[in-house]
Coordinates of N, CA and C in Angstrom, one line a residue:
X30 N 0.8 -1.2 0.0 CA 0.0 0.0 0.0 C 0.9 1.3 0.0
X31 N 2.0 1.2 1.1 CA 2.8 2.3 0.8 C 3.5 2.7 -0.5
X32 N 3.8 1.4 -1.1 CA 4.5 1.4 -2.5 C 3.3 2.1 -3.6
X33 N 2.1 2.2 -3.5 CA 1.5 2.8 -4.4 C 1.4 4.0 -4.3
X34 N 1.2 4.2 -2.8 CA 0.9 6.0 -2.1 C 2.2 6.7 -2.8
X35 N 3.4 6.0 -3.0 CA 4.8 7.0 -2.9 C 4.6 7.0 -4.6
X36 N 4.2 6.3 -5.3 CA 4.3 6.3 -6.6 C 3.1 7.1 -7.3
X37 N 1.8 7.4 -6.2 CA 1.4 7.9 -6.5 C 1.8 9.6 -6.3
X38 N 2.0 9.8 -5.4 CA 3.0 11.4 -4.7 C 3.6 11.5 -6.0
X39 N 4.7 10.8 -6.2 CA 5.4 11.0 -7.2 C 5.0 11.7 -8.8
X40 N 3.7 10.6 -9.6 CA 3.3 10.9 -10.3 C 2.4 12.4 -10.5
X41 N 2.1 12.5 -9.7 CA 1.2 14.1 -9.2 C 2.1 14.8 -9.3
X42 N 3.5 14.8 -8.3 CA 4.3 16.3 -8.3 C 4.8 16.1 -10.2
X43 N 5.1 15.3 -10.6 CA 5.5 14.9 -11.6 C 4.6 16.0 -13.1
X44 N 3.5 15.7 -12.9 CA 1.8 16.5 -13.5 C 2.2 17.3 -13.1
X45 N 2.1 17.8 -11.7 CA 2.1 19.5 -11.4 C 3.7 19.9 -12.2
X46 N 4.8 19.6 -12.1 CA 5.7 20.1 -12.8 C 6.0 20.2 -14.4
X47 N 5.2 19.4 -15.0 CA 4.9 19.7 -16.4 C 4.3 20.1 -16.8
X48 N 3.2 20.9 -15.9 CA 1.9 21.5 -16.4 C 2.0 22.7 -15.7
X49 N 3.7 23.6 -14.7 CA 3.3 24.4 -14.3 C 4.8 25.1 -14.9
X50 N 5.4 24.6 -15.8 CA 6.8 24.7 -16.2 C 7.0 25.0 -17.6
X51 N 5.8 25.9 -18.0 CA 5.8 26.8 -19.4 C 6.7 27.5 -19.0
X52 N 7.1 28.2 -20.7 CA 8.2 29.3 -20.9 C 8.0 30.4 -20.4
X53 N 8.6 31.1 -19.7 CA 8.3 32.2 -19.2 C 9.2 33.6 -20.4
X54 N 8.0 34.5 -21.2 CA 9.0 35.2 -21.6 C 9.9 36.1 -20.8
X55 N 11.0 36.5 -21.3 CA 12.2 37.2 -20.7 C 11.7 38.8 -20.7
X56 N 11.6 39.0 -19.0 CA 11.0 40.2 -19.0 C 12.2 41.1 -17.8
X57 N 12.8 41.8 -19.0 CA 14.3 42.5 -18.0 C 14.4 43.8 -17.4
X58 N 12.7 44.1 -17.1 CA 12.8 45.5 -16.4 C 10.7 45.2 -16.3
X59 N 10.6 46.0 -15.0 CA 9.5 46.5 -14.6 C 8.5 47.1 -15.3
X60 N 8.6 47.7 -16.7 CA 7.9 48.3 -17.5 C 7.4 46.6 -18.5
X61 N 8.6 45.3 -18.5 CA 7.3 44.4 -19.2 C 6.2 44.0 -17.9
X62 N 6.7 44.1 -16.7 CA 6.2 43.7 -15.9 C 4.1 44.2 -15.7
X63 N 4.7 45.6 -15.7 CA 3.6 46.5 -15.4 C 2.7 46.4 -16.8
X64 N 3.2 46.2 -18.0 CA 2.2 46.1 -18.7 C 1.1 45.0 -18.8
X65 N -0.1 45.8 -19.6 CA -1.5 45.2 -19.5 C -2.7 45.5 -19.5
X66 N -3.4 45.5 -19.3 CA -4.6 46.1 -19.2 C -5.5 46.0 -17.4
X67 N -5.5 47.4 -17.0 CA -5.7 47.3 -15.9 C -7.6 48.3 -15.2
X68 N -7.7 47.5 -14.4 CA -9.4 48.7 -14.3 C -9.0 49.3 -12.8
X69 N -9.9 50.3 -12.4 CA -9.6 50.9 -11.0 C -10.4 50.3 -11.0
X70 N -10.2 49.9 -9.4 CA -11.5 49.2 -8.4 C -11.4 49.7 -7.3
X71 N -10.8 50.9 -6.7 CA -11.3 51.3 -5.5 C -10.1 53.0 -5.5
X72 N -10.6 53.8 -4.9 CA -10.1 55.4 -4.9 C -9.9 55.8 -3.2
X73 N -8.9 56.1 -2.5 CA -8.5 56.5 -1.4 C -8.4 58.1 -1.0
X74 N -9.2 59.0 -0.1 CA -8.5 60.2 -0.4 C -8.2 60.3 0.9
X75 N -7.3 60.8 0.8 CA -6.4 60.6 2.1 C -6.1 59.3 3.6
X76 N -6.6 58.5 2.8 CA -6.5 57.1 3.4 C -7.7 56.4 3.5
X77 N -9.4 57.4 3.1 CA -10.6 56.8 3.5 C -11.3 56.4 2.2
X78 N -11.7 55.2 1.7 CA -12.1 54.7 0.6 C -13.0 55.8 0.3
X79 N -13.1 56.0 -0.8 CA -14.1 56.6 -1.2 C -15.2 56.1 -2.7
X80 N -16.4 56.1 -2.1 CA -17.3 55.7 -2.5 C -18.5 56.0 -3.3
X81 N -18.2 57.2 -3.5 CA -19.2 58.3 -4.4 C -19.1 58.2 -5.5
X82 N -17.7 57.6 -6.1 CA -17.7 57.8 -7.4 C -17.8 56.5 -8.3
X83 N -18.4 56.4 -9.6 CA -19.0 55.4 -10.4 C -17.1 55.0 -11.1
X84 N -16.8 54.2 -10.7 CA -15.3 53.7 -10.9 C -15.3 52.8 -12.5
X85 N -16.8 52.2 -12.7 CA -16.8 51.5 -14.0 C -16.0 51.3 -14.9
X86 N -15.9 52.8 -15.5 CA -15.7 53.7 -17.1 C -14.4 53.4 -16.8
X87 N -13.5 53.9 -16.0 CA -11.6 53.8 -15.9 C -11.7 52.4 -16.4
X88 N -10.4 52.6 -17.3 CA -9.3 51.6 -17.7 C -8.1 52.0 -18.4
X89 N -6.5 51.4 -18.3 CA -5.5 51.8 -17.9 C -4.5 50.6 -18.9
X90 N -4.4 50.8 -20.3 CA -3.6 50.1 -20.9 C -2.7 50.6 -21.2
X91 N -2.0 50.2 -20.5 CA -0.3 49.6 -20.2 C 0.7 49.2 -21.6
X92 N 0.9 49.7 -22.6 CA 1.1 48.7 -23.6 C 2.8 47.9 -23.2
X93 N 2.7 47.1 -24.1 CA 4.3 46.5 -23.6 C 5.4 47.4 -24.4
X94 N 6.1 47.3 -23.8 CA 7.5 48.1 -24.4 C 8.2 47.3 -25.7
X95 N 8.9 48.3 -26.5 CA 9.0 47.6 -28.1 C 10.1 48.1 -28.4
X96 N 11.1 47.5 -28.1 CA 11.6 46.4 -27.7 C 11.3 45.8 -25.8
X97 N 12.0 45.1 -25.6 CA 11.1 45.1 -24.1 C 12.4 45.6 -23.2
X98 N 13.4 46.5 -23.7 CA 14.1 46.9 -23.2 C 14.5 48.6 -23.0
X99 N 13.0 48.8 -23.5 CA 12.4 50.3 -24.0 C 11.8 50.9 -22.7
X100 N 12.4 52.3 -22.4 CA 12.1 52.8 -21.4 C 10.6 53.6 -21.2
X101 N 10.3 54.0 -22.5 CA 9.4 54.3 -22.5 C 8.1 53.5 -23.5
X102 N 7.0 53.5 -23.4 CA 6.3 53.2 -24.3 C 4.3 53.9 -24.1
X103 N 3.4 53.3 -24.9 CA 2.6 54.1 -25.0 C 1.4 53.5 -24.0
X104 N 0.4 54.2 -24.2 CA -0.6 53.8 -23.2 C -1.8 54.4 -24.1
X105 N -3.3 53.5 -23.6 CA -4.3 53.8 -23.6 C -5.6 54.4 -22.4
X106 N -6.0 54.9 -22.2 CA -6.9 55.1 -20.9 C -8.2 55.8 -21.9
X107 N -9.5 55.1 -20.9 CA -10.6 55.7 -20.6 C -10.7 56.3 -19.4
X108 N -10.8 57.5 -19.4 CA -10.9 58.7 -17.7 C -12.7 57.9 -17.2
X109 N -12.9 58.4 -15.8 CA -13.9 58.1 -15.1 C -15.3 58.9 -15.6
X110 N -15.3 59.6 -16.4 CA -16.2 60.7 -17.7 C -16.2 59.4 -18.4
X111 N -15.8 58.7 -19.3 CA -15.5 57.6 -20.3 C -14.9 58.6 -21.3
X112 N -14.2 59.5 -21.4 CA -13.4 59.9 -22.5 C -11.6 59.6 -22.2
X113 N -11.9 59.0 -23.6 CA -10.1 58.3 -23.9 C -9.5 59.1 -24.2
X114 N -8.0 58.9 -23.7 CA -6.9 59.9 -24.2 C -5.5 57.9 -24.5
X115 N -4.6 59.0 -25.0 CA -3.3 58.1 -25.4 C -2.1 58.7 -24.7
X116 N -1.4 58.5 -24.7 CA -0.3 59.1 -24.4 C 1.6 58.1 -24.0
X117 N 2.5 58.1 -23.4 CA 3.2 57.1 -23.5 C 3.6 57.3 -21.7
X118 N 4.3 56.1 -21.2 CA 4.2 55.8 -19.8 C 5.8 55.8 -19.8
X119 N 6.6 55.7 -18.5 CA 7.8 55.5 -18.3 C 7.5 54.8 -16.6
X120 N 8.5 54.2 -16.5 CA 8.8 53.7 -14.9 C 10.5 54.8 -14.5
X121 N 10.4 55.7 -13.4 CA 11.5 56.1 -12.8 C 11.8 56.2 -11.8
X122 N 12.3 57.1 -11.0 CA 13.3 56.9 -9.7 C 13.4 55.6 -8.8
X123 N 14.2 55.0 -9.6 CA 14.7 53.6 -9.0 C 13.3 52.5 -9.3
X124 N 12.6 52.5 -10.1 CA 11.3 51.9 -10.2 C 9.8 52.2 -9.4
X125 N 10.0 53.5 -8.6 CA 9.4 53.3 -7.7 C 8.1 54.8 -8.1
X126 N 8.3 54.8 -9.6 CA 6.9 56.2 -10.3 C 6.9 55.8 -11.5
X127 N 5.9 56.0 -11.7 CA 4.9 55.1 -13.2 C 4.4 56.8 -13.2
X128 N 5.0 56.9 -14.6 CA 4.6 58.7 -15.5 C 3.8 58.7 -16.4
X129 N 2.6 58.7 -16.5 CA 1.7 58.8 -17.4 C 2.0 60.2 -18.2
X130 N 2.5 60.3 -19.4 CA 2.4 61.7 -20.5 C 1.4 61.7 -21.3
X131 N -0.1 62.1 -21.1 CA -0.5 62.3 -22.4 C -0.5 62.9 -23.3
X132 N -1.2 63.0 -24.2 CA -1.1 63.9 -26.0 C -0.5 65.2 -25.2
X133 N -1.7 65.8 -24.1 CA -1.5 67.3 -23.8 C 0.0 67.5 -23.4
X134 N 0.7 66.7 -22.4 CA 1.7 67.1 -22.4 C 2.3 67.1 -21.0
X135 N 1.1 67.1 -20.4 CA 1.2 67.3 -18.6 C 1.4 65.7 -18.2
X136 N 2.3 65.5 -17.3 CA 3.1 64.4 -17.1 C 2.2 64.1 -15.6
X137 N 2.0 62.9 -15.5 CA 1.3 62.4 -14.2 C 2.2 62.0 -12.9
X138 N 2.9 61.7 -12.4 CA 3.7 61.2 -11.9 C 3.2 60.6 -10.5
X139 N 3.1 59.3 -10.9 CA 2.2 58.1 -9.2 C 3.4 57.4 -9.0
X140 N 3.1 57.5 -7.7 CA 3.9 56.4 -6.7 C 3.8 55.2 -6.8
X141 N 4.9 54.2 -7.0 CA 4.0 53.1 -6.9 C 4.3 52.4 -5.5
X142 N 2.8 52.3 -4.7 CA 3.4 52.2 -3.6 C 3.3 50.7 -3.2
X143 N 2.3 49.6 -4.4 CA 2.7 48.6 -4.2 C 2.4 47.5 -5.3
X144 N 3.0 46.3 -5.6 CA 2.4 46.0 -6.8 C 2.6 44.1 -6.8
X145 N 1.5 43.6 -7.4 CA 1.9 42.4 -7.4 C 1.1 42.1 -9.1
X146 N 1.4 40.8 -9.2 CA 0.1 40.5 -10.9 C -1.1 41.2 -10.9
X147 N -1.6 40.5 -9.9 CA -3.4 41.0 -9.6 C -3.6 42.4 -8.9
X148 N -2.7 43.3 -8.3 CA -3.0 44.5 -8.0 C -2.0 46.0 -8.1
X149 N -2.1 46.4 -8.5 CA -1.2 47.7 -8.5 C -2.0 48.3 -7.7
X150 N -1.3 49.1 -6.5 CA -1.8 50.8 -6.0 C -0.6 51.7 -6.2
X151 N -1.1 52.7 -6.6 CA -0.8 54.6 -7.2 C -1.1 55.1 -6.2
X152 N -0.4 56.2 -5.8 CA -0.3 57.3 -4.9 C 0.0 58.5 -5.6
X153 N -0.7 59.4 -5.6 CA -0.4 61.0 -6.6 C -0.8 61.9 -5.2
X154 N 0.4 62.3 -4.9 CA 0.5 63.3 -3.7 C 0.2 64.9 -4.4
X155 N -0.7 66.0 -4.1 CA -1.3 67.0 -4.6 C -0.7 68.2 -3.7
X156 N -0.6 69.2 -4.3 CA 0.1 69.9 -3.8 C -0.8 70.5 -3.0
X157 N 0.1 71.1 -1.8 CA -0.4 71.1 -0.5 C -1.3 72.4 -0.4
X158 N -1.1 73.5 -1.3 CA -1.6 74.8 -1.4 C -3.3 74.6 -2.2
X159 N -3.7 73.5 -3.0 CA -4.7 73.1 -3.1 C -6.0 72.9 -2.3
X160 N -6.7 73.1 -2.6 CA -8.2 72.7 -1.5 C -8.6 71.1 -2.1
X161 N -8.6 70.4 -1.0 CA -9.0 68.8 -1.3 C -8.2 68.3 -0.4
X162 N -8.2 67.0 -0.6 CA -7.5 65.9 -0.5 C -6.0 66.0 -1.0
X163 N -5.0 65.3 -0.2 CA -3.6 66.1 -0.1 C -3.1 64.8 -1.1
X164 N -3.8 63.3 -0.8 CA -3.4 62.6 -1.0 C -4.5 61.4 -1.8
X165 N -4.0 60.8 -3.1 CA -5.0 59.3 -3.7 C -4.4 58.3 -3.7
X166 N -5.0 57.5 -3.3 CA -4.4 56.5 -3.6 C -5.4 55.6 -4.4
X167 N -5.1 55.0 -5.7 CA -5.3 54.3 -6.7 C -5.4 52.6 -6.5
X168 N -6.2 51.5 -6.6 CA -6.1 50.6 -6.6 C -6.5 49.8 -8.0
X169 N -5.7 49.3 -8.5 CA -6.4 48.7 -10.0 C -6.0 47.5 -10.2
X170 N -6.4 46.8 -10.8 CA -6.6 44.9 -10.8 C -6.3 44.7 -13.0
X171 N -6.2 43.7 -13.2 CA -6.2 43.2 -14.3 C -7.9 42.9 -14.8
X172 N -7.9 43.3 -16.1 CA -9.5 43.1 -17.2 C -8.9 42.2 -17.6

């Protein structure tokens, strides 16, 4: 009985390793990483979720960089209005700010304050002489 249990273990890790041991393409900077197509699913102002607003319409494509060793490359977005703009994205200071440039010209600059496959959060700190909220934070997931 033991002799089947161990040959059975065996055969299973066996399956799991051939079925989880696809090619991984070669991704040699944070920008193939970050690319993709992403939705907001939740808005922070100043640390407290906020809930008023219809989050649906946002979406945030990421395109991949071309070559993938390209610092910069381009992006699509639908704003929370549903009007699309284009523009091109970079990753800087030490990886740690994702710059959205659209057409107009005005450069975004978010923190990235944390990121895994399934979630990125953005931080865009507002200048302090402003009326609002000092601080957003961004949460967006993969479409």
């Amino acid at each position: 009985m033991k002799s089947i249990l161990a040959k059975i273990t065996v055969l299973v890790f066996l399956v799991l390793e051939v079925s989880c041991g696809g090619d991984i393409p070669d991704c040699p900077s944070k920008m193939c990483v970050l690319s993709g197509e992403w939705r907001l699913t939740q808005i922070y102002a100043n640390g407290v979720l906020d809930t008023s607003i219809d989050l649906e319409k946002y979406k945030l494509t990421l395109i991949m960089p071309s070559p993938t060793t390209a610092t910069t490359a381009n992006f699509n977005r639908v704003n929370l209005s549903g009007v699309a703009d284009t523009g091109t994205w970079t990753i800087g200071n030490n990886n740690t700010v994702l710059t959205l440039t659209p057409q107009t010209g005005i450069s975004e600059p978010y923190i990235i304050k944390s990121y895994t496959p399934r979630k990125i959060v953005l931080v865009i700190e507002r200048d302090v002489n402003k009326t609002g909220p000092d601080e957003f934070e961004y949460v967006l997931e993969p479409f």
